[in-house]
Coordinates of C-alpha atoms in Angstrom, one line a residue:
X6 CA 215.0 3.9 221.0
X7 CA 215.9 7.1 222.5
X8 CA 215.7 6.5 226.4
X9 CA 212.0 7.6 227.9
X10 CA 211.4 9.9 230.6
X11 CA 209.7 7.5 232.3
X12 CA 209.0 3.8 230.3
X13 CA 205.6 3.3 232.4
X14 CA 204.0 6.4 231.7
X15 CA 205.0 6.1 228.1
X16 CA 203.3 3.1 228.0
X17 CA 200.5 3.9 229.6
X18 CA 200.5 6.7 227.0
X19 CA 200.0 4.2 224.1
X20 CA 197.9 2.3 225.7
X21 CA 195.2 5.1 226.0
X22 CA 196.0 5.8 222.4
X23 CA 195.4 2.5 221.1
X24 CA 192.6 1.7 223.2
X25 CA 190.8 5.0 222.0
X26 CA 191.6 3.4 218.6
X27 CA 189.8 0.2 219.6
X28 CA 186.2 1.6 218.8
X29 CA 187.0 2.3 215.5
X30 CA 183.7 0.8 214.1
X31 CA 186.3 0.2 210.5
X32 CA 188.3 -2.9 209.6
X33 CA 191.4 -3.3 208.3
X34 CA 193.4 -6.5 207.9
X35 CA 197.5 -6.9 208.3
X36 CA 199.4 -9.1 206.4
X37 CA 198.6 -12.6 207.8
X38 CA 194.4 -11.7 207.1
X39 CA 194.1 -10.8 210.9
X40 CA 191.3 -8.2 211.3
X41 CA 192.0 -5.4 213.6
X42 CA 190.2 -1.7 213.8
X43 CA 191.6 0.8 211.0
X44 CA 193.1 2.8 213.3
X45 CA 194.5 0.6 215.9
X46 CA 196.6 -1.2 212.9
X47 CA 197.4 2.2 211.5
X48 CA 198.9 3.1 214.4
X49 CA 200.9 0.2 215.0
X50 CA 202.2 0.7 211.7
X51 CA 203.4 3.8 212.1
X52 CA 205.4 3.3 215.0
X53 CA 206.4 0.3 213.8
X54 CA 208.2 2.1 210.6
X55 CA 209.4 5.4 213.1
X56 CA 211.2 2.6 214.9
X57 CA 212.9 1.3 211.7
X58 CA 213.9 4.1 209.8
X59 CA 214.5 6.7 213.4
X60 CA 214.8 4.0 216.2
X61 CA 216.9 6.8 218.4
X62 CA 213.5 9.6 217.4
X63 CA 213.2 11.4 220.7
X64 CA 209.8 10.7 222.8
X65 CA 207.5 13.6 221.2
X66 CA 207.7 12.2 218.0
X67 CA 207.2 8.0 218.8
X68 CA 204.4 9.7 220.7
X69 CA 203.2 11.9 218.0
X70 CA 203.6 8.8 215.4
X71 CA 201.5 7.1 217.4
X72 CA 198.4 9.0 217.6
X73 CA 198.5 10.6 214.7
X74 CA 195.4 9.4 213.3
X75 CA 193.9 8.9 216.6
X76 CA 189.8 8.0 216.3
X77 CA 190.2 9.6 212.8
X78 CA 186.7 8.6 212.0
X79 CA 184.8 10.6 214.3
X80 CA 185.0 13.5 211.7
X81 CA 183.8 12.0 208.6
X82 CA 184.9 13.3 204.8
X83 CA 181.5 14.1 204.1
X84 CA 180.5 16.2 206.7
X85 CA 182.3 19.0 204.8
X86 CA 182.0 19.9 201.1
X87 CA 182.9 17.3 198.6
X88 CA 185.4 20.1 196.7
X89 CA 189.2 21.4 197.2
X90 CA 188.6 23.9 200.2
X91 CA 186.0 21.0 201.9
X92 CA 188.7 18.9 201.5
X93 CA 191.6 21.2 203.2
X94 CA 188.5 21.9 206.1
X95 CA 188.2 18.4 206.9
X96 CA 191.8 17.9 207.2
X97 CA 192.3 21.0 209.4
X98 CA 189.2 19.7 211.5
X99 CA 191.2 16.6 211.9
X100 CA 195.0 17.7 213.3
X101 CA 192.7 19.9 215.7
X102 CA 191.0 17.5 217.0
X103 CA 194.0 14.8 217.1
X104 CA 195.9 17.2 219.0
X105 CA 193.3 17.9 221.6
X106 CA 192.5 14.6 222.0
X107 CA 196.0 13.3 222.1
X108 CA 196.9 16.1 224.4
X109 CA 194.3 15.3 227.1
X110 CA 195.3 11.6 227.1
X111 CA 198.6 12.4 227.6
X112 CA 197.8 14.8 230.5
X113 CA 195.6 11.7 231.9
X114 CA 198.4 9.5 232.1
X115 CA 200.4 12.0 233.7
X116 CA 203.1 13.9 230.7
X117 CA 204.3 17.4 231.5
X118 CA 202.7 20.4 229.2
X119 CA 206.2 21.1 227.6
X120 CA 205.8 17.8 226.1
X121 CA 202.5 17.5 225.5
X122 CA 202.5 20.5 222.8
X123 CA 205.0 19.3 221.7
X124 CA 203.2 16.1 220.2
X125 CA 200.4 18.7 219.3
X126 CA 202.5 21.2 217.4
X127 CA 203.8 17.2 215.8
X128 CA 200.9 15.9 215.3
X129 CA 199.5 19.1 213.3
X130 CA 202.5 19.1 211.6
X131 CA 203.5 22.6 212.6
X132 CA 206.4 24.3 210.3
X133 CA 206.7 21.0 208.3
X134 CA 210.4 21.8 206.7
X135 CA 211.6 23.4 209.2
X136 CA 211.0 21.4 211.6
X137 CA 213.1 18.3 211.8
X138 CA 210.8 16.3 213.9
X139 CA 208.1 17.2 211.9
X140 CA 210.1 16.2 209.2
X141 CA 210.6 13.3 210.5
X142 CA 207.2 12.2 211.4
X143 CA 205.9 13.1 207.6
X144 CA 208.3 10.9 205.9
X145 CA 207.2 8.2 208.3
X146 CA 203.1 8.9 207.2
X147 CA 204.4 8.8 203.4
X148 CA 206.3 5.7 204.1
X149 CA 203.2 3.7 205.7
X150 CA 200.8 5.1 203.0
X151 CA 203.1 4.1 200.2
X152 CA 204.0 0.2 202.1
X153 CA 200.1 -0.3 203.2
X154 CA 197.6 2.4 201.7
X155 CA 198.8 2.8 197.9
X156 CA 197.7 0.2 196.0
X157 CA 194.0 -0.2 197.8
X158 CA 193.9 4.2 197.3
X159 CA 194.6 3.1 193.5
X160 CA 192.4 0.7 193.0
X161 CA 189.3 2.9 193.8
X162 CA 190.6 6.0 191.7
X163 CA 191.3 6.6 188.2
X164 CA 195.2 6.4 187.1
X165 CA 195.8 9.8 187.0
X166 CA 194.6 10.5 189.9
X167 CA 196.5 8.5 191.8
X168 CA 199.9 9.7 189.5
X169 CA 198.7 13.0 190.9
X170 CA 199.0 11.9 194.9
X171 CA 202.1 10.5 194.3
X172 CA 203.2 13.6 192.9
X173 CA 202.1 15.6 195.9
X174 CA 203.3 13.1 198.3
X175 CA 207.3 12.9 196.5
X176 CA 208.0 16.9 198.0
X177 CA 206.9 16.4 200.8
X178 CA 209.5 14.3 201.7
X179 CA 212.7 14.5 202.7
X180 CA 216.1 12.8 200.6
X181 CA 216.1 10.1 202.6
X182 CA 212.5 9.6 202.8
X183 CA 212.7 9.6 198.5
X184 CA 215.3 6.6 199.3
X185 CA 213.2 4.3 201.7
X186 CA 210.4 5.0 199.8
X187 CA 212.3 3.0 196.4
X188 CA 213.0 0.9 198.2
X189 CA 209.9 -0.7 200.0
X190 CA 208.4 -3.7 198.7
X191 CA 206.3 -2.4 196.1
X192 CA 204.3 -4.7 193.6
X193 CA 204.6 -4.8 190.1
X194 CA 201.2 -2.9 189.4
X195 CA 202.5 0.0 192.7
X196 CA 205.9 -0.3 191.1
X197 CA 204.7 0.8 187.6
X198 CA 202.8 3.6 188.7
X199 CA 205.0 4.7 191.1
X200 CA 207.5 4.8 188.5
X201 CA 205.2 6.6 185.7
X202 CA 204.7 9.6 188.8
X203 CA 208.2 9.8 188.9
X204 CA 209.6 9.6 185.4
X205 CA 212.3 6.9 186.4

């Protein structure tokens, strides 16, 4: 892990993010079967994945990874039209909400305006493809989805829809992200879907 500007402040920020996510009414289970508030578990998985693939990631990226879905349940998908434009409206509303809430919590624990602005840029994925830190965060987001959420997603959607999602996810990642994704411990079912989508 790269040196932190203030380890106590960094720990306080993570604790604030986790406390905000602890109110999630949705539950998810980890590999041991233990139930967690869904976004607490997601945030933990994001941090763990980032630490695994980029242990020297800048502090702002570490913070952004932990709050990327902060209180995601507060803006439900069904509040927007159930079509493609509605989906994009929902996603854009979420990004703005995550960035604003993260900024408030970071300010409360004492982060400076420049760091807060940087975390907000990362959470909103501004300048993807042009900003290496945003691209790193995107790789981690995709890796976490593929490792933990791909099969549950696949179980709820037609196979062609699942293949389309993989094909849309893949171009968002770097070559290193692709290599890391192909090393994930996929089940035979998941590997078959990924292989078909990528024509491997």
